[in-house]
mmCIF file of C-alpha atoms in Angstrom:
data_model
loop_
_atom_site.group_PDB
_atom_site.id
_atom_site.type_symbol
_atom_site.label_atom_id
_atom_site.label_comp_id
_atom_site.label_asym_id
_atom_site.label_seq_id
_atom_site.Cartn_x
_atom_site.Cartn_y
_atom_site.Cartn_z
ATOM 1 C CA LYS A 1 19.297 -16.747 14.081
ATOM 2 C CA ASN A 2 16.936 -15.650 16.891
ATOM 3 C CA ALA A 3 19.925 -15.052 19.165
ATOM 4 C CA ASP A 4 21.510 -12.897 16.440
ATOM 5 C CA VAL A 5 18.359 -10.783 16.251
ATOM 6 C CA VAL A 6 18.234 -10.306 20.033
ATOM 7 C CA VAL A 7 21.913 -9.318 20.130
ATOM 8 C CA SER A 8 21.384 -6.985 17.165
ATOM 9 C CA LEU A 9 18.428 -5.346 18.923
ATOM 10 C CA ILE A 10 20.502 -4.771 22.066
ATOM 11 C CA ILE A 11 23.338 -3.291 19.994
ATOM 12 C CA LEU A 12 20.955 -1.016 18.102
ATOM 13 C CA LEU A 13 19.355 0.277 21.300
ATOM 14 C CA THR A 14 22.561 0.734 23.307
ATOM 15 C CA HIS A 15 24.056 2.823 20.505
ATOM 16 C CA ALA A 16 20.929 4.812 19.624
ATOM 17 C CA PRO A 17 20.543 8.343 20.989
ATOM 18 C CA GLY A 18 18.737 8.115 24.323
ATOM 19 C CA MET A 19 18.751 4.322 23.946
ATOM 20 C CA GLN A 20 15.594 4.503 21.892
ATOM 21 C CA MET A 21 14.813 3.898 18.251
ATOM 22 C CA SER A 22 11.649 4.088 16.203
ATOM 23 C CA ARG A 23 9.809 0.817 15.718
ATOM 24 C CA ASP A 24 9.769 1.287 11.933
ATOM 25 C CA THR A 25 13.549 1.737 11.844
ATOM 26 C CA VAL A 26 14.123 -1.415 13.903
ATOM 27 C CA LEU A 27 11.710 -3.400 11.726
ATOM 28 C CA ALA A 28 13.463 -2.237 8.541
ATOM 29 C CA LEU A 29 16.909 -3.008 9.977
ATOM 30 C CA LEU A 30 16.198 -6.448 11.428
ATOM 31 C CA TRP A 31 13.472 -7.911 9.182
ATOM 32 C CA PRO A 32 13.684 -6.083 5.848
ATOM 33 C CA ASN A 33 12.212 -8.845 3.711
ATOM 34 C CA SER A 34 9.342 -9.902 5.969
ATOM 35 C CA PRO A 35 5.743 -8.775 5.603
ATOM 36 C CA ASP A 36 4.592 -6.129 8.083
ATOM 37 C CA LYS A 37 2.596 -8.639 10.160
ATOM 38 C CA HIS A 38 5.628 -10.935 10.538
ATOM 39 C CA GLN A 39 7.929 -8.010 11.349
ATOM 40 C CA ARG A 40 5.713 -6.903 14.227
ATOM 41 C CA GLY A 41 5.400 -10.469 15.526
ATOM 42 C CA ASN A 42 9.180 -10.909 15.334
ATOM 43 C CA LEU A 43 9.661 -7.672 17.273
ATOM 44 C CA ARG A 44 7.220 -8.774 20.001
ATOM 45 C CA GLN A 45 9.095 -12.091 20.230
ATOM 46 C CA ALA A 46 12.496 -10.354 20.449
ATOM 47 C CA LEU A 47 11.254 -7.990 23.177
ATOM 48 C CA TYR A 48 9.795 -10.986 25.038
ATOM 49 C CA LYS A 49 13.168 -12.781 24.857
ATOM 50 C CA LEU A 50 14.910 -9.670 26.182
ATOM 51 C CA ARG A 51 12.505 -9.517 29.125
ATOM 52 C CA GLN A 52 13.140 -13.222 29.800
ATOM 53 C CA MET A 53 16.841 -12.395 29.954
ATOM 54 C CA GLY A 54 16.136 -9.633 32.474
ATOM 55 C CA VAL A 55 16.721 -6.810 29.990
ATOM 56 C CA HIS A 56 14.220 -3.994 30.378
ATOM 57 C CA ALA A 57 13.222 -2.975 26.862
ATOM 58 C CA ALA A 58 9.739 -1.983 25.781
ATOM 59 C CA LEU A 59 7.697 -0.539 22.983
ATOM 60 C CA ASN A 60 6.322 2.847 24.056
ATOM 61 C CA GLY A 61 4.151 4.284 21.317
ATOM 62 C CA ASP A 62 6.242 4.079 18.180
ATOM 63 C CA GLN A 63 9.561 3.967 20.063
ATOM 64 C CA ILE A 64 11.475 0.977 21.340
ATOM 65 C CA GLU A 65 13.285 1.988 24.513
ATOM 66 C CA LEU A 66 15.996 0.357 26.550
ATOM 67 C CA ASP A 67 16.186 1.227 30.238
ATOM 68 C CA GLY A 68 19.673 2.709 30.507
ATOM 69 C CA SER A 69 19.773 2.359 34.295
ATOM 70 C CA GLN A 70 20.466 -1.360 33.891
ATOM 71 C CA LEU A 71 23.694 -0.702 31.987
ATOM 72 C CA GLU A 72 27.101 0.301 33.204
ATOM 73 C CA PRO A 73 28.344 2.945 30.803
ATOM 74 C CA THR A 74 31.604 1.819 29.218
ATOM 75 C CA PHE A 75 34.034 3.382 26.788
ATOM 76 C CA SER A 76 32.358 1.511 23.938
ATOM 77 C CA MET A 77 29.169 3.419 24.726
ATOM 78 C CA ARG A 78 30.502 6.794 25.948
ATOM 79 C CA ARG A 79 33.795 7.059 24.069
ATOM 80 C CA ASP A 80 35.299 9.894 26.075
ATOM 81 C CA ALA A 81 38.752 10.409 27.607
ATOM 82 C CA GLN A 82 37.595 9.797 31.187
ATOM 83 C CA SER A 83 35.949 6.459 30.305
ATOM 84 C CA PHE A 84 39.037 5.461 28.326
ATOM 85 C CA ASP A 85 41.360 6.180 31.266
ATOM 86 C CA SER A 86 39.180 4.503 33.868
ATOM 87 C CA GLN A 87 38.156 1.435 31.873
ATOM 88 C CA VAL A 88 40.456 0.644 28.964
ATOM 89 C CA VAL A 89 43.791 1.829 30.362
ATOM 90 C CA GLN A 90 43.049 0.201 33.719
ATOM 91 C CA GLY A 91 42.256 -3.074 31.919
ATOM 92 C CA HIS A 92 38.559 -3.198 32.844
ATOM 93 C CA GLU A 93 37.277 -3.201 29.267
ATOM 94 C CA PRO A 94 38.641 -4.922 26.175
ATOM 95 C CA PHE A 95 39.541 -2.512 23.407
ATOM 96 C CA GLY A 96 39.660 -2.914 19.675
ATOM 97 C CA PRO A 97 37.665 -2.408 16.498
ATOM 98 C CA PHE A 98 33.904 -1.947 16.851
ATOM 99 C CA LEU A 99 31.981 -5.181 16.179
ATOM 100 C CA PRO A 100 34.663 -6.817 14.018
ATOM 101 C CA GLY A 101 33.088 -9.263 11.594
ATOM 102 C CA PHE A 102 29.578 -8.605 12.922
ATOM 103 C CA ASP A 103 26.923 -8.241 10.266
ATOM 104 C CA LEU A 104 23.736 -9.892 9.189
ATOM 105 C CA GLY A 105 23.988 -10.212 5.429
ATOM 106 C CA ALA A 106 20.209 -10.553 5.121
ATOM 107 C CA SER A 107 19.757 -6.859 5.865
ATOM 108 C CA PRO A 108 21.687 -4.334 3.775
ATOM 109 C CA LEU A 109 20.297 -1.557 5.992
ATOM 110 C CA LEU A 110 21.703 -3.240 9.107
ATOM 111 C CA VAL A 111 25.055 -3.740 7.408
ATOM 112 C CA ASP A 112 25.048 -0.023 6.519
ATOM 113 C CA TRP A 113 24.076 0.910 10.092
ATOM 114 C CA ILE A 114 26.905 -1.226 11.500
ATOM 115 C CA GLU A 115 29.425 0.294 9.063
ATOM 116 C CA ASN A 116 28.299 3.841 9.933
ATOM 117 C CA GLU A 117 28.395 3.128 13.662
ATOM 118 C CA ARG A 118 31.787 1.440 13.273
ATOM 119 C CA GLU A 119 33.160 4.524 11.515
ATOM 120 C CA ARG A 120 31.765 6.794 14.252
ATOM 121 C CA ALA A 121 33.193 4.558 16.998
ATOM 122 C CA HIS A 122 36.590 4.376 15.321
ATOM 123 C CA GLY A 123 36.629 8.145 14.806
ATOM 124 C CA ASP A 124 35.865 8.670 18.500
ATOM 125 C CA ALA A 125 38.556 6.140 19.461
ATOM 126 C CA ARG A 126 41.119 7.896 17.223
ATOM 127 C CA ARG A 127 40.284 11.264 18.798
ATOM 128 C CA VAL A 128 40.604 9.953 22.376
ATOM 129 C CA LEU A 129 43.763 7.985 21.591
ATOM 130 C CA ALA A 130 45.443 10.938 19.880
ATOM 131 C CA GLN A 131 44.666 13.149 22.878
ATOM 132 C CA ALA A 132 45.982 10.555 25.358
ATOM 133 C CA LEU A 133 49.073 9.930 23.232
ATOM 134 C CA ARG A 134 49.912 13.644 23.094
ATOM 135 C CA ALA A 135 49.609 13.872 26.894
ATOM 136 C CA ARG A 136 51.881 10.825 27.497
ATOM 137 C CA HIS A 137 54.408 11.954 24.878
ATOM 138 C CA ALA A 138 54.563 15.455 26.377
ATOM 139 C CA VAL A 139 55.829 14.030 29.682
ATOM 140 C CA ALA A 140 57.989 11.336 28.024
ATOM 141 C CA ASP A 141 55.941 8.530 29.580
ATOM 142 C CA TRP A 142 57.094 5.918 27.062
ATOM 143 C CA VAL A 143 55.608 2.976 28.960
ATOM 144 C CA ALA A 144 52.112 4.445 28.609
ATOM 145 C CA ALA A 145 52.741 5.975 25.169
ATOM 146 C CA GLU A 146 53.670 2.710 23.434
ATOM 147 C CA PRO A 147 50.312 0.897 23.840
ATOM 148 C CA LEU A 148 48.481 4.114 22.948
ATOM 149 C CA ALA A 149 50.516 4.421 19.751
ATOM 150 C CA ARG A 150 49.860 0.745 18.899
ATOM 151 C CA TRP A 151 46.116 1.187 19.447
ATOM 152 C CA LEU A 152 46.019 4.376 17.421
ATOM 153 C CA LEU A 153 47.883 2.718 14.544
ATOM 154 C CA GLN A 154 45.294 -0.072 14.628
ATOM 155 C CA PHE A 155 42.584 2.514 13.868
ATOM 156 C CA ASP A 156 44.696 4.863 11.751
ATOM 157 C CA PRO A 157 47.732 3.105 10.196
ATOM 158 C CA LEU A 158 49.028 6.356 8.695
ATOM 159 C CA ASN A 159 48.817 8.469 11.845
ATOM 160 C CA GLU A 160 52.057 10.434 11.862
ATOM 161 C CA ALA A 161 52.193 11.109 15.612
ATOM 162 C CA ALA A 162 51.552 7.461 16.510
ATOM 163 C CA THR A 163 54.140 6.276 13.980
ATOM 164 C CA LEU A 164 56.799 8.629 15.326
ATOM 165 C CA VAL A 165 56.040 7.789 18.979
ATOM 166 C CA MET A 166 56.116 4.077 18.151
ATOM 167 C CA ALA A 167 59.473 4.540 16.418
ATOM 168 C CA GLU A 168 60.807 6.431 19.453
ATOM 169 C CA CYS A 169 59.625 3.650 21.756
ATOM 170 C CA LEU A 170 61.288 1.035 19.562
ATOM 171 C CA VAL A 171 64.589 2.965 19.529
ATOM 172 C CA LEU A 172 64.476 3.432 23.307
ATOM 173 C CA SER A 173 63.942 -0.298 23.757
ATOM 174 C CA GLY A 174 66.947 -1.070 21.537
ATOM 175 C CA ALA A 175 64.911 -2.171 18.512
ATOM 176 C CA LYS A 176 66.452 0.318 16.062
ATOM 177 C CA TYR A 177 66.036 -1.955 13.039
ATOM 178 C CA GLU A 178 62.277 -2.351 13.741
ATOM 179 C CA ALA A 179 61.984 1.442 14.127
ATOM 180 C CA ILE A 180 63.632 1.975 10.741
ATOM 181 C CA ARG A 181 61.337 -0.639 9.142
ATOM 182 C CA LEU A 182 58.278 1.042 10.686
ATOM 183 C CA LEU A 183 59.315 4.467 9.373
ATOM 184 C CA ASP A 184 60.182 3.000 5.972
ATOM 185 C CA ARG A 185 56.733 1.351 5.709
ATOM 186 C CA TYR A 186 55.113 4.621 6.752
ATOM 187 C CA MET A 187 56.992 6.611 4.107
ATOM 188 C CA ASN A 188 56.169 4.025 1.420
ATOM 189 C CA GLU A 189 52.472 4.185 2.317
ATOM 190 C CA LEU A 190 52.493 7.952 2.018
ATOM 191 C CA GLY A 191 53.826 7.503 -1.500
#
């Protein structure tokens, strides 16, 4: 439980604008059912645990701040085309849905925050993937286009461009039956 709170605090701060969040917001997200005195004590304890782990996070006024200089920006934090190319495509960062299965049921506000952040992250991933897929498709780079199409379909199962590129890749690899099944499923989903 304490480890979950520390991880949640790190996630909140790394995804907050400027890597800072108001103390009241953090208290409401992580300890919604605790009295004010316990919330503040829990926050002090969580910040202490972070410092023990070598993570520089502090309460400055009413803001909890994470020192961003200790982090290496990754696609999961920046979500831009350059980070995607240099980290995900090169195999330096795992890629998939944002925090799959991660939630703390005790806090509906935290669950809502995670769902909102997940939707933002997935929207950013769809945008970057669609852009990269268009670029690879334009030069008929099927080797690079296929994983991009698969990833994009993971985030957007009804993406027309990804479906068509995936079907093209399947046909080019000799898997015509699988291409037809993919297109048939796509058409059935569209209704």
